[in-house]
Coordinates of C-alpha atoms and ligand atoms in Angstrom, one line a residue:
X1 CA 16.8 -19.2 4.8
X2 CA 16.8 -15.4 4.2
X3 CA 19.4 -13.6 2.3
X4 CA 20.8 -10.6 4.8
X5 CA 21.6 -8.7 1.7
X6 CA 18.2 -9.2 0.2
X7 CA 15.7 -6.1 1.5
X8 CA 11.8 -5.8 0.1
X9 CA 11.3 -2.2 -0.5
X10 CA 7.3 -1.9 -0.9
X11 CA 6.5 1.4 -3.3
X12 CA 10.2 1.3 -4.0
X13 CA 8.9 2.9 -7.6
X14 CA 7.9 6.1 -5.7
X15 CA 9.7 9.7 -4.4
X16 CA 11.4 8.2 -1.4
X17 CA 11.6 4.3 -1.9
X18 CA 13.6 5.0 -5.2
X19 CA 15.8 7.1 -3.3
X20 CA 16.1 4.1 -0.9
X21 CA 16.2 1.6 -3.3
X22 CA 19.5 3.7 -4.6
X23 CA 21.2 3.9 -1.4
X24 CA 20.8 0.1 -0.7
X25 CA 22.4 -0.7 -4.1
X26 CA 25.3 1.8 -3.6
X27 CA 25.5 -0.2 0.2
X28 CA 25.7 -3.5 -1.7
X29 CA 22.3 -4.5 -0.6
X30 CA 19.7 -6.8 -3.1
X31 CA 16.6 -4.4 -3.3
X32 CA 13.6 -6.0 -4.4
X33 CA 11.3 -3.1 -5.5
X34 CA 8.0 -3.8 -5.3
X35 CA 5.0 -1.6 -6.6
X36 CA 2.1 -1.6 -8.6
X37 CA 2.5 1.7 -10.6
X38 CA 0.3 3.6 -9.1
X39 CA 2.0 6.7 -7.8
X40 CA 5.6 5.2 -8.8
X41 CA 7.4 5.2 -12.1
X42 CA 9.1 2.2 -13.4
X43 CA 12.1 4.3 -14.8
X44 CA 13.6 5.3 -11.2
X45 CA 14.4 1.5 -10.2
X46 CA 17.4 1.2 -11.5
X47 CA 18.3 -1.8 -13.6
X48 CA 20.6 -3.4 -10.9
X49 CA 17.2 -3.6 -8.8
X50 CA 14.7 -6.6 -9.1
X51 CA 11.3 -5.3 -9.8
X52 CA 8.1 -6.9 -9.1
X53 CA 5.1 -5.0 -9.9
X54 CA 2.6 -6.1 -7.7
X55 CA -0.2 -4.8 -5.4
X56 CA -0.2 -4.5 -1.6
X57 CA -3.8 -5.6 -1.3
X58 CA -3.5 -8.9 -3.3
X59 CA -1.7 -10.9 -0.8
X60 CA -0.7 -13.6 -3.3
X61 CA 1.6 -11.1 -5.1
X62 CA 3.6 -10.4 -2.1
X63 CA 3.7 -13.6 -0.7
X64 CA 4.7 -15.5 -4.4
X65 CA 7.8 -12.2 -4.1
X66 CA 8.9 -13.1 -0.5
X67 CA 8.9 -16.8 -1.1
X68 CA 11.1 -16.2 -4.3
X69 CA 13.3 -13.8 -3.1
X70 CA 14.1 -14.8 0.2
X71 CA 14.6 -11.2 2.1
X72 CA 15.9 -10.2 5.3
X73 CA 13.6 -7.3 6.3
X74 CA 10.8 -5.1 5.0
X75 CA 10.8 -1.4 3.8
X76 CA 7.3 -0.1 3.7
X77 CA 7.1 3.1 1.6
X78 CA 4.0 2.1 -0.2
X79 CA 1.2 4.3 0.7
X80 CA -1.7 6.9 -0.1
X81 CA -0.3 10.3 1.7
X82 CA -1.9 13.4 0.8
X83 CA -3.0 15.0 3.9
X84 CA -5.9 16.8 1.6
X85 CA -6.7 14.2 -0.1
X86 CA -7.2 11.8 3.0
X87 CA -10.1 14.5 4.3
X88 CA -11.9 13.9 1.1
X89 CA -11.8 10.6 0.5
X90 CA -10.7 8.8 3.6
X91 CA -11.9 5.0 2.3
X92 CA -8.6 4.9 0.1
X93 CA -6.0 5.7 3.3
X94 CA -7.8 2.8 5.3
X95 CA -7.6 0.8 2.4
X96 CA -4.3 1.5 1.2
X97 CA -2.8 2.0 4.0
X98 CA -4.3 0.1 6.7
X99 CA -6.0 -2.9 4.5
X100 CA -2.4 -3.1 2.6
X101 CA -0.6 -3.2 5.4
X102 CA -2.6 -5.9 7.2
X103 CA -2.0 -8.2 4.0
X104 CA 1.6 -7.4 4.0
X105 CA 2.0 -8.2 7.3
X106 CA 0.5 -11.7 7.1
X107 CA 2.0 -12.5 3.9
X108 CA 5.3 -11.8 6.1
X109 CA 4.1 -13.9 8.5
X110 CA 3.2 -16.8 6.5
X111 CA 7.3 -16.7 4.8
X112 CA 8.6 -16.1 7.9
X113 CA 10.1 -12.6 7.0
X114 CA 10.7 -11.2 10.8
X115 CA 12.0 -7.6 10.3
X116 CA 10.0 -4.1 9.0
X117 CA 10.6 -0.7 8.7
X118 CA 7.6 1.0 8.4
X119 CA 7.2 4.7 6.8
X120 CA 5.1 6.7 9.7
X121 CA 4.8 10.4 9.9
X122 CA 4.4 13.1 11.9
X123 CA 1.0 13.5 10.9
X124 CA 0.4 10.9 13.3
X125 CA 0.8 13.6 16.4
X126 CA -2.1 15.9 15.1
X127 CA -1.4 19.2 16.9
X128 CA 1.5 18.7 19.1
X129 CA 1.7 19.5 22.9
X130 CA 4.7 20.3 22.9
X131 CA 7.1 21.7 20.2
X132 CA 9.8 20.5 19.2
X133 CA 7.4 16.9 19.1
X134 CA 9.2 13.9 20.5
X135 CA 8.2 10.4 20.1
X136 CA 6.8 9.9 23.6
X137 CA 4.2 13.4 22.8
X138 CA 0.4 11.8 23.1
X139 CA -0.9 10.6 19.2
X140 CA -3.6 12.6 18.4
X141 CA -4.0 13.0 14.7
X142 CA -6.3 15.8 12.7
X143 CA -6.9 13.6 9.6
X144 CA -7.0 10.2 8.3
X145 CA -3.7 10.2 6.7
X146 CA -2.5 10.2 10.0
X147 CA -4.8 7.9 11.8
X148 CA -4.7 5.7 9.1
X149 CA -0.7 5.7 10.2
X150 CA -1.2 5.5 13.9
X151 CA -4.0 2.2 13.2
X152 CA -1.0 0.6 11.7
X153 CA 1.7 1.2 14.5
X154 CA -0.8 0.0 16.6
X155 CA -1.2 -3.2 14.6
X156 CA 2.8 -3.2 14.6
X157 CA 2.8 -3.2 18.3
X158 CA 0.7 -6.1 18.9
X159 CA 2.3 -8.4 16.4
X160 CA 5.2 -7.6 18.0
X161 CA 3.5 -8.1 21.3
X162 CA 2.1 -11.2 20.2
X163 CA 5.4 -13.2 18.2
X164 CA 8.3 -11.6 19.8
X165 CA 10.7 -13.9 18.7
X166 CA 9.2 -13.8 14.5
X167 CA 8.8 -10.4 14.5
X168 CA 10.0 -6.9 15.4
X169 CA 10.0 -4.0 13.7
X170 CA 11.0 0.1 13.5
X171 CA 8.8 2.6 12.4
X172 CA 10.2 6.1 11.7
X173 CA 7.5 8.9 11.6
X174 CA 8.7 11.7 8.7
X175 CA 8.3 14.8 9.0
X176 CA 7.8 16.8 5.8
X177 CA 10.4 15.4 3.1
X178 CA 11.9 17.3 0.2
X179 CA 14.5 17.5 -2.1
X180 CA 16.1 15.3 -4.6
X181 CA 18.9 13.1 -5.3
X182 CA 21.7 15.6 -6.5
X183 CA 23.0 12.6 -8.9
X184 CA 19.0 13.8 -10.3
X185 CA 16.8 11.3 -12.1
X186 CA 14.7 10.9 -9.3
X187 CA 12.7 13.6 -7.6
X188 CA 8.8 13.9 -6.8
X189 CA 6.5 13.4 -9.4
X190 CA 2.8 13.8 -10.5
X191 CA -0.1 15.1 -12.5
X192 CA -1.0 16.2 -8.5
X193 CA 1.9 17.4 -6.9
X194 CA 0.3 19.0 -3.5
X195 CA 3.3 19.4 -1.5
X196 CA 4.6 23.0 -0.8
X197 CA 8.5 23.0 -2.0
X198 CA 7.4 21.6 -5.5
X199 CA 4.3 24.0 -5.9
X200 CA 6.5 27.1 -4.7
X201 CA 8.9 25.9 -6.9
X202 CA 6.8 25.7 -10.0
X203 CA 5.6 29.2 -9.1
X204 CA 9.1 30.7 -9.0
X205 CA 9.4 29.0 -13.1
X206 CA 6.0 30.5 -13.8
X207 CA 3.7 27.7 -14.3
X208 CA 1.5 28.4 -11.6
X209 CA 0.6 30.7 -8.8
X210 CA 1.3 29.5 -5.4
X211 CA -1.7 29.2 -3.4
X212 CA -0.7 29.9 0.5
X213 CA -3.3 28.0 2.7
X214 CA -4.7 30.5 5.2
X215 CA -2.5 33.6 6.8
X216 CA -4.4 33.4 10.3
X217 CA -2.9 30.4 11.8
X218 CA -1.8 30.8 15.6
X219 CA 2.1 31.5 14.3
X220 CA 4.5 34.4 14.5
X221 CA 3.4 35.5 10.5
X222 CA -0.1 33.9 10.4
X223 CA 1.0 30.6 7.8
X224 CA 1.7 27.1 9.0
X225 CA 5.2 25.6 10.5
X226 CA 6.7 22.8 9.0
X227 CA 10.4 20.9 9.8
X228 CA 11.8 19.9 6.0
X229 CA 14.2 17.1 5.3
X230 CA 15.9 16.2 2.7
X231 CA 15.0 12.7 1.4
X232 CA 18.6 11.3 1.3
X233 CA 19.2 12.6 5.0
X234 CA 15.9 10.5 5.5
X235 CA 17.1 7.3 3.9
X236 CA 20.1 7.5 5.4
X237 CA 17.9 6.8 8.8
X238 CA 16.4 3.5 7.1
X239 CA 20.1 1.7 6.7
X240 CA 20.7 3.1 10.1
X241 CA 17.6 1.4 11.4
X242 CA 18.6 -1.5 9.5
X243 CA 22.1 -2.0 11.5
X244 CA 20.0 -1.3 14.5
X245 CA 18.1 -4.4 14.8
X246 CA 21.3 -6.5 14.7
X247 CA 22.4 -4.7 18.0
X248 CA 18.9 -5.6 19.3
X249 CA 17.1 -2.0 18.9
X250 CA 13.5 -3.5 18.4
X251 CA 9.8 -2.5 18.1
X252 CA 10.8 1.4 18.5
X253 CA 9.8 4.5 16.9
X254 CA 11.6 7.4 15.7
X255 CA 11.1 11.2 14.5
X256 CA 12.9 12.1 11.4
X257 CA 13.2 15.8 11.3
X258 CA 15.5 18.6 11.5
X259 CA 14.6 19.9 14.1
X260 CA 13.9 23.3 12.8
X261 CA 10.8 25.0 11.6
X262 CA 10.1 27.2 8.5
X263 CA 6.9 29.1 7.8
X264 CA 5.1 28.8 4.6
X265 CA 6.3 32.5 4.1
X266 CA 9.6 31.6 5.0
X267 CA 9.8 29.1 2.3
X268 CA 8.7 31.4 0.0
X269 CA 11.8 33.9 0.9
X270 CA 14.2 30.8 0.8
X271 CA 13.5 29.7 -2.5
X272 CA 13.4 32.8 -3.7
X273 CA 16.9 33.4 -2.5
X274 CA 18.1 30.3 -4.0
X275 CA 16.8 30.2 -7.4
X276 CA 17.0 34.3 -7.5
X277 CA 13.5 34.0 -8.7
X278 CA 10.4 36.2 -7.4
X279 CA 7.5 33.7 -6.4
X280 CA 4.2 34.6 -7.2
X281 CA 1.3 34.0 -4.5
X282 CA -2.0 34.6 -2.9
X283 CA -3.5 33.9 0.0
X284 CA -6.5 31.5 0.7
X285 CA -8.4 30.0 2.9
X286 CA -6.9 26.9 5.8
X287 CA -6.4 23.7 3.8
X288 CA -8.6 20.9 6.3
X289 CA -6.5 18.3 8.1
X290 CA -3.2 20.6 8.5
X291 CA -2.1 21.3 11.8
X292 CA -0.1 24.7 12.4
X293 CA 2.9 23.7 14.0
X294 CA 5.0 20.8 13.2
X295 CA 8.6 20.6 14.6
X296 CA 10.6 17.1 15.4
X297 CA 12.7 16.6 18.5
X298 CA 15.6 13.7 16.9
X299 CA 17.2 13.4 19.6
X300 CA 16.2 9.9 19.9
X301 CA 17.2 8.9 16.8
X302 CA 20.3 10.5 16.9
X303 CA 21.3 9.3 19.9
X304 CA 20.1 5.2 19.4
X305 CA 20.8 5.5 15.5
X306 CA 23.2 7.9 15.3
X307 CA 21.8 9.6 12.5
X308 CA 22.9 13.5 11.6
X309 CA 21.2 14.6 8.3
X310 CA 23.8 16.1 6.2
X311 CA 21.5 18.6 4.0
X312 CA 20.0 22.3 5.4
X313 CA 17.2 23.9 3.4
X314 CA 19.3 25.3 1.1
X315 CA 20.5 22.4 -0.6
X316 CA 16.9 20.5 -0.2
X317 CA 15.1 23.2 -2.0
X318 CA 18.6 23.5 -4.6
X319 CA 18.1 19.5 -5.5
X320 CA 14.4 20.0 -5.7
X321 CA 14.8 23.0 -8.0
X322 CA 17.9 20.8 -9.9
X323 CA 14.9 18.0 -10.4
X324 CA 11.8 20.6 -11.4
X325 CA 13.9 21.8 -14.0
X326 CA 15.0 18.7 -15.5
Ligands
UFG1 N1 0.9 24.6 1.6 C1 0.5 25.8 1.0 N2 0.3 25.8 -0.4 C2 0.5 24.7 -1.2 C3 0.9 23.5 -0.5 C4 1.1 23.5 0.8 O1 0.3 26.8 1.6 O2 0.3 24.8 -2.4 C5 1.1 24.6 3.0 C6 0.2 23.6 3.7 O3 -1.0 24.2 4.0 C7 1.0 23.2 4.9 C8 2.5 23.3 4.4 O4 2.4 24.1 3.3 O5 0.8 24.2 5.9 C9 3.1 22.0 4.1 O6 2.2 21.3 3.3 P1 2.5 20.0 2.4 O7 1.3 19.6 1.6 O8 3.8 20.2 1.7 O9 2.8 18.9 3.6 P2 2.0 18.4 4.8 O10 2.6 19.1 6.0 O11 0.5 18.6 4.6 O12 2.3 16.9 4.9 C10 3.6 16.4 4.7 C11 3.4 15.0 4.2 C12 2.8 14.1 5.2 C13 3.5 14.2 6.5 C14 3.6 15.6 6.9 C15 4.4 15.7 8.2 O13 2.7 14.9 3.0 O14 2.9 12.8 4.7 O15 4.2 16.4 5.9 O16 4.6 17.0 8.6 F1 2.8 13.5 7.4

């Protein structure tokens, strides 16, 4: 028998699963945080969390972790996603994405785990139709990050298709997540930090000059739009989602976004109003695999979750610059 209270939070070690792991202890769940190090860091599970390091691909480490720990449901944060980085080397997102995914799924299978949340993005609709995006907009992606993300809803669908009474499952496509816990301690991380909030933000301290990727992009000022949320807001949607399958929601997707969209050079103005700091930049050439526009419709999840993010850009890019300045 499964323990209710007991939820597997794959890559819980990273940015957003130790966020998640956090808010599932302070719920009174059981996370069991599993990760292999890679990308995570062992010192943001907290010590009331069980931690398993173990690797997606190896199917015996997940399976010996479900069979011991008996949970409920699946969170599945573990992942490759640099949209960059996918372009160049697209062999690691099939693998640790898709492969890893496959495995898990199995190993589910085989210990009769039933429920998943899945971590999809909006990377998933490429360059949308229609802005703001919603969930039913046709899935076209521009890189492998994001079909490496689509293969696997597709692989959700039909397992869902195929066992409907053993498994069901909810995947949320993110848009572009930021910000930090403002309790701090946890907060994105790296050598290779590629995302913009971080790298304007080290600008605006003075490590680093903030590259802006191409000023001739088919938007009002020329840079790319993006909708930012902040990573607690996004959480928040995952214990939602949880509660959701018990009233039956099942095998559904959901946008997580604001709903509102900043240009690069708008970010650049908003953190340089909040921290009171100049930001240094230049202007480059397009980065391959971004899209220009990106902009959620939530309705959906607002109205069959009843999810309402809490934080504006202010207070993401205040936590973020709390956490860069730790
Ligand atoms: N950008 C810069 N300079 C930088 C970093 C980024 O100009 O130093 C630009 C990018 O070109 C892009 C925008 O800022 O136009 C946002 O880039 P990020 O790298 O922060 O994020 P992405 O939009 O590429 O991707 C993120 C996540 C994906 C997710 C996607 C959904 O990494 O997982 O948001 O919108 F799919």
């Amino acid at each position: 028998m499964s323990d209710k209270k007991v939820i597997f939070v794959a890559g819980g070690a990273g940015y957003i699963g130790s966020h998640m792991t956090r808010l599932l202890l302070e719920e009174g769940f059981k996370p069991i945080v599993f990760d292999n190090l890679s990308t995570g860091f062992r010192e943001f599970v907290p010590k009331e969390a069980r931690f398993v390091r173990g690797d997606l691909r190896r199917e015996r480490d997940i399976e010996n972790a479900l069979e011991r720990y008996r949970p409920s449901a699946v969170m599945h944060f573990a992942a490759a996603l640099v949209v960059p980085e996918s372009v160049s080397d697209p062999l690691k997102y099939y693998e640790n994405n898709v492969a890893a995914a496959i495995t898990l799924l199995r190993a589910m299978r085989r210990q009769k785990v039933k429920r998943i949340i899945f971590s999809s993005t909006a990377a998933v609709y490429g360059e949308p139709q229609r802005i703001p995006v919603r969930e039913d907009n046709p899935a076209c992606p521009v890189n492998p990050y994001g079909r490496s993300k689509l293969m696997i809803e597709a692989i959700l669908k039909d397992t869902a298709y195929a066992y409907p009474e053993d498994f069901r499952y909810i995947s949320l496509r993110y848009f572009n997540v930021a910000g930090a816990h403002p309790a701090g301690g946890i907060g994105q991380k790296g050598p290779q930090i590629t995302h913009l909030i971080p790298n304007i933000l080290r600008a605006a301290m003075g490590s680093k000059k903030l590259t802006v990727f191409g000023k001739d992009w088919p938007t009002p000022d020329g840079t790319c739009i993006r909708d930012y949320i902040h990573v607690v807001d996004l959480c928040q949607a995952h214990l939602l989602a949880l509660k959701a399958f018990d009233r039956g929601v099942n095998n559904e997707i959901f946008n997580l976004g604001s709903s509102k969209g900043f240009s690069v050079k708008a970010m650049i103005r908003a953190v340089e109003q909040v921290t009171g700091k100049k930001v240094p930049h230049r202007y480059g050439p397009r980065r391959p695999g971004d899209p220009a526009r990106l902009i959620a419709s939530s309705k959906k999840a607002r109205e069959i979750l009843g999810w309402r993010p809490r934080y504006g850009l202010d207070e993401i890019i205040e936590t973020a610059w709390q956490w860069e300045n730790r």
